[in-house]
Amino acid sequence: MRINVLDYYDEADWKLMREEASRHETPFLVVNLNIIKQKYLELKKHFDFAKIYFAVKANPAKEVISLLRDLGSNFDIASRYELDLVLSLGVTPDRISYGNTIKKARDIRYFYEKGVRLFATDSEYDLRNIAREAPGSRVFCRILTEGSDTADWPLSRKFGSHPDMAIDLIMLAKELGLDPCGISFHVGSQQRDIGTWDSAIAKVRYIFDYLKGEGIKLSLINMGGGFPVNYISKTNPLEIYAEEITRYLEEDFGEDNPEIILEPGRSLVGEAGVLVTEVVLISQKSSTGVDKWLYVDTGKFNGLVETFDESIRYPLYSEARGEPVEDFIIAGPTCDSQDIMYEYFRNPLPAYIKPGDRIYWLSTGAYTSSYCSVEFNGFPPLKTYFVQ
Ligand SMILES: *Cc1c(COP(=O)(O)O)cnc(C)c1O
């Protein structure tokens, strides 16, 4: 089935983005700030009890950060470079959390000196660094969760500690003079199974209870990101996520009323972006070959990293007319043989598409522009144009 662009964008938004696209030479990303605003307000509406920390890595453009700053968002930061960027845009340090559990002692000190007082951890070494370089700060401990097999871009294995180790870390944090405030988790990005939040929240409940017995009262649950974007694979709408997750929280934490943090990245910015490419070449590998290869002017190294293992399946839209449709192998322009986006997942495109035609990669506002190589094969990082 060919992609219908109106399944992804309403007519006015698409028109605006399409018009902006017509003014520029490919490849580039068009980001519609109004869609980000709508996404933020929608999340806020459905989780009115939560504080939102935008995961800056998903799209660190100044325009995006400024918009979210004005809407009242907080920011989840992973490095001193992101910190400098966000501070330079006038965000105050009380709206920033250092959410990366992998960090150097001197970077912790840097955050502390800039006024940040909220830190994530998942190991003893890091915790001792925080106690030394950021004395008295609030810390939360990240736990491992299940869900790697139902997240299209899993994060769960690299980060987090077993709940029993989290308990030890929280007790140690107290001994070290820190303010251990709670537990965090991330069920994996583009998480299609809402039940993964249920089991994660149950683990947090267990930790809260255990530590209460030790005289430590936790008050914060940071539920990370993982909320979905509309790609090819179907997901539930945000509303259903919110309903279900709110119910899990009420069941496990009804009376406690913990402070809740969300760290959306993908779901705030993904649908706001369209990556515009041009077909460079269409070829076959032999006169009897059945596969047609279609090469576009951007690839894995210029913004489409999340096609690794064909994990994220972006909807591809072409204005080339006519039936029938044909399935192409889609690859990028660089001289690296890994630069193939889709070989097994076949994208139906018009059979008469030709070099020079454009292909629009829908829902590419997250994890694209910030993931570009600097100049592999000389290709520059993607430009972004903003509309609103
Ligand atoms: C990447 C990341 C997020 C954002 O996750 P999404 O699935 O893009 O919403 C949130 N929190 C942390 C700690 C992250 O590393």
mmCIF file of C-alpha atoms and ligand atoms in Angstrom:
data_model
loop_
_atom_site.group_PDB
_atom_site.id
_atom_site.type_symbol
_atom_site.label_atom_id
_atom_site.label_comp_id
_atom_site.label_asym_id
_atom_site.label_seq_id
_atom_site.Cartn_x
_atom_site.Cartn_y
_atom_site.Cartn_z
ATOM 1 C CA MET A 1 0.000 0.000 0.000
ATOM 2 C CA ARG A 2 1.217 3.442 -0.860
ATOM 3 C CA ILE A 3 1.562 5.952 1.933
ATOM 4 C CA ASN A 4 -1.169 8.546 2.163
ATOM 5 C CA VAL A 5 0.433 11.662 3.566
ATOM 6 C CA LEU A 6 -2.864 12.730 5.124
ATOM 7 C CA ASP A 7 -2.699 9.712 7.445
ATOM 8 C CA TYR A 8 0.279 11.474 8.986
ATOM 9 C CA TYR A 9 -0.316 15.219 8.647
ATOM 10 C CA ASP A 10 -3.378 17.357 8.490
ATOM 11 C CA GLU A 11 -3.743 19.236 5.269
ATOM 12 C CA ALA A 12 -2.671 22.668 6.498
ATOM 13 C CA ASP A 13 0.457 21.374 8.226
ATOM 14 C CA TRP A 14 1.481 19.341 5.205
ATOM 15 C CA LYS A 15 0.920 22.265 2.843
ATOM 16 C CA LEU A 16 3.125 24.482 4.970
ATOM 17 C CA MET A 17 5.921 21.919 5.109
ATOM 18 C CA ARG A 18 5.602 21.020 1.438
ATOM 19 C CA GLU A 19 5.842 24.697 0.432
ATOM 20 C CA GLU A 20 8.928 25.228 2.552
ATOM 21 C CA ALA A 21 10.423 22.081 1.024
ATOM 22 C CA SER A 22 9.907 23.381 -2.490
ATOM 23 C CA ARG A 23 12.293 26.271 -1.790
ATOM 24 C CA HIS A 24 15.376 24.212 -0.965
ATOM 25 C CA GLU A 25 17.784 21.804 -2.518
ATOM 26 C CA THR A 26 17.769 18.315 -0.984
ATOM 27 C CA PRO A 27 18.613 16.766 1.387
ATOM 28 C CA PHE A 28 17.200 18.614 4.392
ATOM 29 C CA LEU A 29 14.771 18.325 7.244
ATOM 30 C CA VAL A 30 11.684 20.510 7.592
ATOM 31 C CA VAL A 31 10.455 20.852 11.161
ATOM 32 C CA ASN A 32 7.017 22.202 11.937
ATOM 33 C CA LEU A 33 7.259 23.859 15.358
ATOM 34 C CA ASN A 34 3.518 24.052 15.652
ATOM 35 C CA ILE A 35 3.293 20.251 15.701
ATOM 36 C CA ILE A 36 5.831 20.114 18.557
ATOM 37 C CA LYS A 37 3.734 22.624 20.450
ATOM 38 C CA GLN A 38 0.589 20.537 19.921
ATOM 39 C CA LYS A 39 2.426 17.386 21.034
ATOM 40 C CA TYR A 40 3.678 19.085 24.180
ATOM 41 C CA LEU A 41 0.218 20.404 25.057
ATOM 42 C CA GLU A 42 -1.332 17.007 24.388
ATOM 43 C CA LEU A 43 1.144 15.252 26.678
ATOM 44 C CA LYS A 44 0.610 17.896 29.342
ATOM 45 C CA LYS A 45 -3.142 17.447 29.088
ATOM 46 C CA HIS A 46 -3.045 13.670 29.411
ATOM 47 C CA PHE A 47 -0.422 13.647 32.170
ATOM 48 C CA ASP A 48 -1.474 16.775 34.017
ATOM 49 C CA PHE A 49 0.121 15.468 37.215
ATOM 50 C CA ALA A 50 3.606 15.047 35.684
ATOM 51 C CA LYS A 51 6.586 17.323 35.148
ATOM 52 C CA ILE A 52 7.955 17.106 31.629
ATOM 53 C CA TYR A 53 11.697 16.992 30.978
ATOM 54 C CA PHE A 54 12.353 17.070 27.222
ATOM 55 C CA ALA A 55 15.154 14.631 26.307
ATOM 56 C CA VAL A 56 17.279 17.116 24.378
ATOM 57 C CA LYS A 57 19.128 14.479 22.379
ATOM 58 C CA ALA A 58 16.023 13.760 20.288
ATOM 59 C CA ASN A 59 16.262 17.138 18.584
ATOM 60 C CA PRO A 60 18.645 19.718 20.061
ATOM 61 C CA ALA A 61 17.831 22.545 17.629
ATOM 62 C CA LYS A 62 17.794 25.967 19.287
ATOM 63 C CA GLU A 63 14.347 26.630 17.827
ATOM 64 C CA VAL A 64 12.973 23.470 19.440
ATOM 65 C CA ILE A 65 14.535 24.142 22.834
ATOM 66 C CA SER A 66 13.361 27.765 22.840
ATOM 67 C CA LEU A 67 9.820 26.728 22.007
ATOM 68 C CA LEU A 68 9.732 24.141 24.789
ATOM 69 C CA ARG A 69 11.383 26.591 27.194
ATOM 70 C CA ASP A 70 8.545 29.050 26.568
ATOM 71 C CA LEU A 71 5.941 26.319 27.025
ATOM 72 C CA GLY A 72 7.351 25.602 30.481
ATOM 73 C CA SER A 73 9.184 22.355 29.791
ATOM 74 C CA ASN A 74 12.142 21.134 31.807
ATOM 75 C CA PHE A 75 15.129 19.445 30.170
ATOM 76 C CA ASP A 76 16.850 16.076 30.442
ATOM 77 C CA ILE A 77 20.496 16.602 29.562
ATOM 78 C CA ALA A 78 23.149 14.031 28.709
ATOM 79 C CA SER A 79 26.384 16.006 28.385
ATOM 80 C CA ARG A 80 28.042 19.298 29.259
ATOM 81 C CA TYR A 81 27.617 20.367 25.648
ATOM 82 C CA GLU A 82 23.858 19.981 25.826
ATOM 83 C CA LEU A 83 23.981 21.792 29.161
ATOM 84 C CA ASP A 84 25.838 24.768 27.672
ATOM 85 C CA LEU A 85 23.359 24.907 24.814
ATOM 86 C CA VAL A 86 20.280 24.860 27.016
ATOM 87 C CA LEU A 87 21.729 27.376 29.511
ATOM 88 C CA SER A 88 22.706 29.689 26.647
ATOM 89 C CA LEU A 89 19.041 29.792 25.688
ATOM 90 C CA GLY A 90 18.076 31.122 29.099
ATOM 91 C CA VAL A 91 16.871 27.916 30.760
ATOM 92 C CA THR A 92 17.594 28.078 34.486
ATOM 93 C CA PRO A 93 19.440 25.159 36.146
ATOM 94 C CA ASP A 94 16.477 24.277 38.367
ATOM 95 C CA ARG A 95 14.755 23.076 35.175
ATOM 96 C CA ILE A 96 17.567 20.693 34.259
ATOM 97 C CA SER A 97 18.287 17.100 35.167
ATOM 98 C CA TYR A 98 21.574 15.318 34.417
ATOM 99 C CA GLY A 99 19.975 12.093 33.241
ATOM 100 C CA ASN A 100 22.994 10.292 31.834
ATOM 101 C CA THR A 101 24.311 7.616 34.184
ATOM 102 C CA ILE A 102 27.606 7.538 32.281
ATOM 103 C CA LYS A 103 29.577 10.638 33.102
ATOM 104 C CA LYS A 104 32.980 11.863 34.180
ATOM 105 C CA ALA A 105 33.559 13.222 37.667
ATOM 106 C CA ARG A 106 34.649 16.578 36.219
ATOM 107 C CA ASP A 107 31.443 16.808 34.199
ATOM 108 C CA ILE A 108 29.408 16.259 37.365
ATOM 109 C CA ARG A 109 31.368 19.114 38.912
ATOM 110 C CA TYR A 110 30.673 21.275 35.854
ATOM 111 C CA PHE A 111 26.911 20.684 36.166
ATOM 112 C CA TYR A 112 27.071 21.391 39.899
ATOM 113 C CA GLU A 113 28.930 24.649 39.366
ATOM 114 C CA LYS A 114 26.316 25.695 36.833
ATOM 115 C CA GLY A 115 23.616 25.119 39.459
ATOM 116 C CA VAL A 116 22.178 21.720 38.506
ATOM 117 C CA ARG A 117 21.053 19.719 41.545
ATOM 118 C CA LEU A 118 19.259 16.705 40.072
ATOM 119 C CA PHE A 119 21.301 13.685 38.958
ATOM 120 C CA ALA A 120 20.626 10.159 37.716
ATOM 121 C CA THR A 121 22.821 7.249 38.722
ATOM 122 C CA ASP A 122 22.959 3.472 38.390
ATOM 123 C CA SER A 123 26.341 2.484 39.812
ATOM 124 C CA GLU A 124 28.365 2.894 42.968
ATOM 125 C CA TYR A 125 31.313 4.538 41.250
ATOM 126 C CA ASP A 126 29.122 7.208 39.681
ATOM 127 C CA LEU A 127 27.222 7.735 42.921
ATOM 128 C CA ARG A 128 30.437 8.333 44.855
ATOM 129 C CA ASN A 129 31.490 10.824 42.180
ATOM 130 C CA ILE A 130 28.178 12.658 42.576
ATOM 131 C CA ALA A 131 28.557 12.739 46.362
ATOM 132 C CA ARG A 132 32.027 14.255 46.001
ATOM 133 C CA GLU A 133 31.505 16.628 43.062
ATOM 134 C CA ALA A 134 27.879 17.637 43.643
ATOM 135 C CA PRO A 135 27.454 17.382 47.441
ATOM 136 C CA GLY A 136 23.943 17.348 48.836
ATOM 137 C CA SER A 137 22.260 17.016 45.416
ATOM 138 C CA ARG A 138 19.075 15.120 44.708
ATOM 139 C CA VAL A 139 19.767 11.762 43.065
ATOM 140 C CA PHE A 140 17.488 9.165 41.582
ATOM 141 C CA CYS A 141 18.529 5.645 40.711
ATOM 142 C CA ARG A 142 17.746 4.118 37.346
ATOM 143 C CA ILE A 143 16.575 0.516 37.284
ATOM 144 C CA LEU A 144 16.681 -2.099 34.556
ATOM 145 C CA THR A 145 13.351 -2.900 32.958
ATOM 146 C CA GLU A 146 12.022 -5.464 30.557
ATOM 147 C CA GLY A 147 10.628 -4.533 27.185
ATOM 148 C CA SER A 148 13.636 -4.684 24.868
ATOM 149 C CA ASP A 149 11.780 -6.974 22.499
ATOM 150 C CA THR A 150 8.743 -4.703 22.138
ATOM 151 C CA ALA A 151 10.614 -1.408 21.845
ATOM 152 C CA ASP A 152 11.664 -0.531 18.318
ATOM 153 C CA TRP A 153 14.768 1.189 19.688
ATOM 154 C CA PRO A 154 15.563 -0.502 23.038
ATOM 155 C CA LEU A 155 17.589 1.360 25.661
ATOM 156 C CA SER A 156 16.957 -0.870 28.571
ATOM 157 C CA ARG A 157 20.005 -3.106 28.740
ATOM 158 C CA LYS A 158 22.754 -0.510 28.702
ATOM 159 C CA PHE A 159 21.343 1.577 31.536
ATOM 160 C CA GLY A 160 19.978 0.845 34.959
ATOM 161 C CA SER A 161 20.715 -1.517 37.814
ATOM 162 C CA HIS A 162 18.808 -4.437 39.275
ATOM 163 C CA PRO A 163 16.218 -3.250 41.852
ATOM 164 C CA ASP A 164 18.203 -4.830 44.698
ATOM 165 C CA MET A 165 21.274 -2.892 43.688
ATOM 166 C CA ALA A 166 19.165 0.263 43.365
ATOM 167 C CA ILE A 167 18.153 -0.236 47.005
ATOM 168 C CA ASP A 168 21.802 -0.492 48.042
ATOM 169 C CA LEU A 169 22.655 2.604 46.041
ATOM 170 C CA ILE A 170 19.858 4.647 47.581
ATOM 171 C CA MET A 171 20.999 3.662 51.074
ATOM 172 C CA LEU A 172 24.582 4.505 50.191
ATOM 173 C CA ALA A 173 23.469 7.860 48.751
ATOM 174 C CA LYS A 174 21.943 8.717 52.106
ATOM 175 C CA GLU A 175 25.133 7.764 53.921
ATOM 176 C CA LEU A 176 27.126 9.931 51.546
ATOM 177 C CA GLY A 177 25.054 12.988 52.397
ATOM 178 C CA LEU A 178 23.065 13.108 49.163
ATOM 179 C CA ASP A 179 19.301 13.470 48.932
ATOM 180 C CA PRO A 180 18.095 10.196 47.359
ATOM 181 C CA CYS A 181 14.685 11.174 46.054
ATOM 182 C CA GLY A 182 13.479 8.347 43.854
ATOM 183 C CA ILE A 183 13.718 5.844 41.060
ATOM 184 C CA SER A 184 13.802 6.178 37.278
ATOM 185 C CA PHE A 185 13.369 3.807 34.396
ATOM 186 C CA HIS A 186 13.093 3.891 30.625
ATOM 187 C CA VAL A 187 11.102 1.074 29.073
ATOM 188 C CA GLY A 188 12.763 1.532 25.655
ATOM 189 C CA SER A 189 12.157 4.025 22.912
ATOM 190 C CA GLN A 190 9.115 3.629 20.650
ATOM 191 C CA GLN A 191 7.740 1.132 23.150
ATOM 192 C CA ARG A 192 4.698 -0.577 21.685
ATOM 193 C CA ASP A 193 3.781 -2.660 24.740
ATOM 194 C CA ILE A 194 2.160 -0.408 27.361
ATOM 195 C CA GLY A 195 2.338 -3.280 29.869
ATOM 196 C CA THR A 196 6.080 -2.662 30.239
ATOM 197 C CA TRP A 197 5.244 0.450 32.302
ATOM 198 C CA ASP A 198 3.122 -1.743 34.560
ATOM 199 C CA SER A 199 5.951 -4.083 35.461
ATOM 200 C CA ALA A 200 8.397 -1.200 35.826
ATOM 201 C CA ILE A 201 6.054 0.655 38.189
ATOM 202 C CA ALA A 202 5.587 -2.540 40.222
ATOM 203 C CA LYS A 203 9.363 -2.747 40.657
ATOM 204 C CA VAL A 204 9.439 0.848 41.837
ATOM 205 C CA ARG A 205 6.704 0.026 44.354
ATOM 206 C CA TYR A 206 8.809 -2.810 45.714
ATOM 207 C CA ILE A 207 11.799 -0.506 46.117
ATOM 208 C CA PHE A 208 9.741 2.249 47.798
ATOM 209 C CA ASP A 209 8.337 -0.298 50.266
ATOM 210 C CA TYR A 210 11.642 -1.894 51.057
ATOM 211 C CA LEU A 211 13.326 1.428 51.715
ATOM 212 C CA LYS A 212 10.468 2.649 53.873
ATOM 213 C CA GLY A 213 11.320 -0.246 56.150
ATOM 214 C CA GLU A 214 14.871 1.126 56.263
ATOM 215 C CA GLY A 215 13.629 4.578 57.190
ATOM 216 C CA ILE A 216 14.098 6.163 53.769
ATOM 217 C CA LYS A 217 11.077 7.738 52.157
ATOM 218 C CA LEU A 218 11.324 8.131 48.395
ATOM 219 C CA SER A 219 9.077 10.619 46.633
ATOM 220 C CA LEU A 220 9.946 10.681 42.931
ATOM 221 C CA ILE A 221 9.256 8.368 39.989
ATOM 222 C CA ASN A 222 10.925 9.286 36.735
ATOM 223 C CA MET A 223 9.217 7.253 34.009
ATOM 224 C CA GLY A 224 11.550 8.279 31.195
ATOM 225 C CA GLY A 225 10.404 8.338 27.587
ATOM 226 C CA GLY A 226 9.249 5.612 25.229
ATOM 227 C CA PHE A 227 6.025 7.193 24.001
ATOM 228 C CA PRO A 228 5.359 6.447 20.366
ATOM 229 C CA VAL A 229 5.507 8.214 17.057
ATOM 230 C CA ASN A 230 3.335 7.359 14.090
ATOM 231 C CA TYR A 231 5.624 5.353 11.770
ATOM 232 C CA ILE A 232 4.702 2.299 9.689
ATOM 233 C CA SER A 233 4.200 -0.104 12.596
ATOM 234 C CA LYS A 234 0.988 0.666 14.404
ATOM 235 C CA THR A 235 0.938 1.867 17.994
ATOM 236 C CA ASN A 236 -1.802 2.914 20.350
ATOM 237 C CA PRO A 237 -2.525 6.643 20.558
ATOM 238 C CA LEU A 238 -0.979 8.616 23.418
ATOM 239 C CA GLU A 239 -4.347 8.859 25.098
ATOM 240 C CA ILE A 240 -4.406 5.102 25.668
ATOM 241 C CA TYR A 241 -0.855 5.136 27.011
ATOM 242 C CA ALA A 242 -1.841 7.881 29.430
ATOM 243 C CA GLU A 243 -4.990 6.122 30.585
ATOM 244 C CA GLU A 244 -3.225 2.844 31.201
ATOM 245 C CA ILE A 245 -0.116 4.272 32.846
ATOM 246 C CA THR A 246 -2.215 6.508 35.094
ATOM 247 C CA ARG A 247 -4.171 3.447 36.168
ATOM 248 C CA TYR A 248 -0.970 1.506 36.964
ATOM 249 C CA LEU A 249 0.237 4.423 39.071
ATOM 250 C CA GLU A 250 -3.042 4.681 40.929
ATOM 251 C CA GLU A 251 -3.089 0.970 41.633
ATOM 252 C CA ASP A 252 0.433 0.939 43.028
ATOM 253 C CA PHE A 253 0.850 4.448 44.419
ATOM 254 C CA GLY A 254 -2.672 5.735 44.979
ATOM 255 C CA GLU A 255 -2.094 7.239 48.391
ATOM 256 C CA ASP A 256 1.558 8.177 48.181
ATOM 257 C CA ASN A 257 1.128 10.813 45.502
ATOM 258 C CA PRO A 258 4.750 10.695 44.341
ATOM 259 C CA GLU A 259 6.241 13.402 42.155
ATOM 260 C CA ILE A 260 6.154 12.118 38.570
ATOM 261 C CA ILE A 261 8.637 13.016 35.856
ATOM 262 C CA LEU A 262 8.333 12.169 32.173
ATOM 263 C CA GLU A 263 11.241 12.501 29.758
ATOM 264 C CA PRO A 264 9.750 12.404 26.283
ATOM 265 C CA GLY A 265 12.074 12.820 23.332
ATOM 266 C CA ARG A 266 10.826 11.029 20.253
ATOM 267 C CA SER A 267 7.121 11.572 20.897
ATOM 268 C CA LEU A 268 7.438 15.363 21.157
ATOM 269 C CA VAL A 269 9.448 15.965 18.011
ATOM 270 C CA GLY A 270 9.230 12.899 15.766
ATOM 271 C CA GLU A 271 6.066 13.694 13.889
ATOM 272 C CA ALA A 272 7.089 17.330 13.460
ATOM 273 C CA GLY A 273 9.835 16.537 10.952
ATOM 274 C CA VAL A 274 9.948 15.515 7.299
ATOM 275 C CA LEU A 275 13.263 14.577 5.732
ATOM 276 C CA VAL A 276 13.277 15.484 2.081
ATOM 277 C CA THR A 277 15.504 13.477 -0.243
ATOM 278 C CA GLU A 278 16.001 13.130 -3.961
ATOM 279 C CA VAL A 279 16.395 9.894 -5.895
ATOM 280 C CA VAL A 280 19.985 9.745 -7.189
ATOM 281 C CA LEU A 281 19.900 6.448 -9.017
ATOM 282 C CA ILE A 282 17.745 3.423 -9.667
ATOM 283 C CA SER A 283 19.492 0.278 -10.786
ATOM 284 C CA GLN A 284 19.460 -3.482 -11.068
ATOM 285 C CA LYS A 285 22.418 -5.723 -10.350
ATOM 286 C CA SER A 286 21.960 -8.002 -13.345
ATOM 287 C CA SER A 287 19.760 -8.137 -16.405
ATOM 288 C CA THR A 288 17.641 -10.837 -14.800
ATOM 289 C CA GLY A 289 17.874 -9.468 -11.250
ATOM 290 C CA VAL A 290 14.518 -9.149 -9.573
ATOM 291 C CA ASP A 291 15.528 -6.533 -7.031
ATOM 292 C CA LYS A 292 15.518 -2.867 -7.893
ATOM 293 C CA TRP A 293 17.844 -0.653 -5.924
ATOM 294 C CA LEU A 294 16.882 2.916 -5.264
ATOM 295 C CA TYR A 295 19.540 5.304 -3.950
ATOM 296 C CA VAL A 296 18.638 8.604 -2.341
ATOM 297 C CA ASP A 297 20.840 11.561 -1.402
ATOM 298 C CA THR A 298 20.860 10.904 2.321
ATOM 299 C CA GLY A 299 21.431 7.725 4.263
ATOM 300 C CA LYS A 300 22.424 6.094 7.505
ATOM 301 C CA PHE A 301 25.291 8.505 8.005
ATOM 302 C CA ASN A 302 23.327 11.664 7.240
ATOM 303 C CA GLY A 303 20.330 11.350 9.491
ATOM 304 C CA LEU A 304 18.855 7.895 9.058
ATOM 305 C CA VAL A 305 20.830 6.060 11.745
ATOM 306 C CA GLU A 306 17.671 4.626 13.246
ATOM 307 C CA THR A 307 17.230 2.442 10.169
ATOM 308 C CA PHE A 308 20.031 0.278 11.636
ATOM 309 C CA ASP A 309 18.660 -3.261 11.682
ATOM 310 C CA GLU A 310 15.646 -1.662 9.973
ATOM 311 C CA SER A 311 14.476 -0.799 13.497
ATOM 312 C CA ILE A 312 12.528 2.328 12.735
ATOM 313 C CA ARG A 313 10.367 2.067 9.634
ATOM 314 C CA TYR A 314 9.656 5.522 8.370
ATOM 315 C CA PRO A 315 6.736 6.057 6.024
ATOM 316 C CA LEU A 316 8.073 7.048 2.598
ATOM 317 C CA TYR A 317 5.975 9.302 0.446
ATOM 318 C CA SER A 318 6.473 10.124 -3.208
ATOM 319 C CA GLU A 319 4.467 12.440 -5.428
ATOM 320 C CA ALA A 320 5.419 10.503 -8.536
ATOM 321 C CA ARG A 321 2.187 9.464 -10.128
ATOM 322 C CA GLY A 322 0.782 6.261 -11.283
ATOM 323 C CA GLU A 323 0.265 2.630 -10.589
ATOM 324 C CA PRO A 324 1.564 0.049 -10.230
ATOM 325 C CA VAL A 325 3.681 0.304 -7.146
ATOM 326 C CA GLU A 326 6.947 -1.489 -6.722
ATOM 327 C CA ASP A 327 9.101 -2.539 -3.783
ATOM 328 C CA PHE A 328 12.609 -1.129 -3.849
ATOM 329 C CA ILE A 329 15.683 -1.752 -1.785
ATOM 330 C CA ILE A 330 16.446 1.709 -0.440
ATOM 331 C CA ALA A 331 20.022 2.820 0.128
ATOM 332 C CA GLY A 332 22.048 5.946 0.830
ATOM 333 C CA PRO A 333 24.639 7.819 -1.223
ATOM 334 C CA THR A 334 27.890 7.043 0.623
ATOM 335 C CA CYS A 335 30.571 4.521 -0.292
ATOM 336 C CA ASP A 336 29.862 2.379 2.755
ATOM 337 C CA SER A 337 28.089 -0.894 2.135
ATOM 338 C CA GLN A 338 26.302 -0.559 5.479
ATOM 339 C CA ASP A 339 24.555 2.474 4.070
ATOM 340 C CA ILE A 340 21.402 0.544 3.171
ATOM 341 C CA MET A 341 18.265 1.666 4.947
ATOM 342 C CA TYR A 342 15.734 -0.973 3.970
ATOM 343 C CA GLU A 343 16.399 -4.295 2.308
ATOM 344 C CA TYR A 344 13.953 -6.646 4.041
ATOM 345 C CA PHE A 345 11.250 -4.138 4.847
ATOM 346 C CA ARG A 346 9.973 -3.140 1.432
ATOM 347 C CA ASN A 347 8.581 0.303 0.769
ATOM 348 C CA PRO A 348 6.012 0.464 -1.960
ATOM 349 C CA LEU A 349 6.741 3.388 -4.249
ATOM 350 C CA PRO A 350 5.395 4.213 -7.692
ATOM 351 C CA ALA A 351 7.043 1.948 -10.264
ATOM 352 C CA TYR A 352 7.746 4.964 -12.492
ATOM 353 C CA ILE A 353 9.664 6.928 -9.887
ATOM 354 C CA LYS A 354 12.914 8.203 -11.431
ATOM 355 C CA PRO A 355 16.158 9.986 -10.529
ATOM 356 C CA GLY A 356 15.423 13.597 -9.630
ATOM 357 C CA ASP A 357 12.079 12.777 -8.006
ATOM 358 C CA ARG A 358 11.719 13.535 -4.346
ATOM 359 C CA ILE A 359 10.978 11.097 -1.549
ATOM 360 C CA TYR A 360 9.611 12.488 1.695
ATOM 361 C CA TRP A 361 10.512 10.563 4.840
ATOM 362 C CA LEU A 362 7.630 11.276 7.203
ATOM 363 C CA SER A 363 7.893 11.425 11.008
ATOM 364 C CA THR A 364 11.637 12.082 10.989
ATOM 365 C CA GLY A 365 11.825 14.932 13.512
ATOM 366 C CA ALA A 366 13.512 12.791 16.184
ATOM 367 C CA TYR A 367 17.004 11.291 16.197
ATOM 368 C CA THR A 368 17.876 12.372 12.677
ATOM 369 C CA SER A 369 19.592 15.765 12.400
ATOM 370 C CA SER A 370 21.564 15.224 15.625
ATOM 371 C CA TYR A 371 22.751 11.812 14.439
ATOM 372 C CA CYS A 372 24.553 12.934 11.270
ATOM 373 C CA SER A 373 28.222 12.342 10.606
ATOM 374 C CA VAL A 374 30.215 15.526 10.205
ATOM 375 C CA GLU A 375 31.546 14.877 6.717
ATOM 376 C CA PHE A 376 31.669 11.202 5.874
ATOM 377 C CA ASN A 377 32.427 11.051 2.150
ATOM 378 C CA GLY A 378 32.250 14.845 2.314
ATOM 379 C CA PHE A 379 28.505 14.906 2.785
ATOM 380 C CA PRO A 380 27.617 17.694 5.244
ATOM 381 C CA PRO A 381 25.212 17.198 8.166
ATOM 382 C CA LEU A 382 21.548 17.742 7.376
ATOM 383 C CA LYS A 383 20.222 21.275 7.280
ATOM 384 C CA THR A 384 16.982 21.949 9.104
ATOM 385 C CA TYR A 385 14.389 24.521 8.079
ATOM 386 C CA PHE A 386 11.650 25.514 10.484
ATOM 387 C CA VAL A 387 8.060 26.436 9.819
ATOM 388 C CA GLN A 388 5.235 27.230 12.168
HETATM 389 C C1 LIG B 1 16.721 9.031 25.197
HETATM 390 C C2 LIG B 1 16.170 9.224 26.558
HETATM 391 C C3 LIG B 1 14.858 9.663 26.717
HETATM 392 C C4 LIG B 1 13.918 9.892 25.553
HETATM 393 O O1 LIG B 1 13.337 8.719 25.136
HETATM 394 P P1 LIG B 1 12.251 8.697 23.967
HETATM 395 O O2 LIG B 1 11.938 7.264 23.820
HETATM 396 O O3 LIG B 1 12.856 9.322 22.786
HETATM 397 O O4 LIG B 1 11.076 9.469 24.446
HETATM 398 C C5 LIG B 1 14.420 9.887 27.999
HETATM 399 N N1 LIG B 1 15.212 9.687 29.076
HETATM 400 C C6 LIG B 1 16.465 9.247 28.960
HETATM 401 C C7 LIG B 1 17.301 9.074 30.183
HETATM 402 C C8 LIG B 1 16.983 9.001 27.702
HETATM 403 O O5 LIG B 1 18.249 8.564 27.586
#
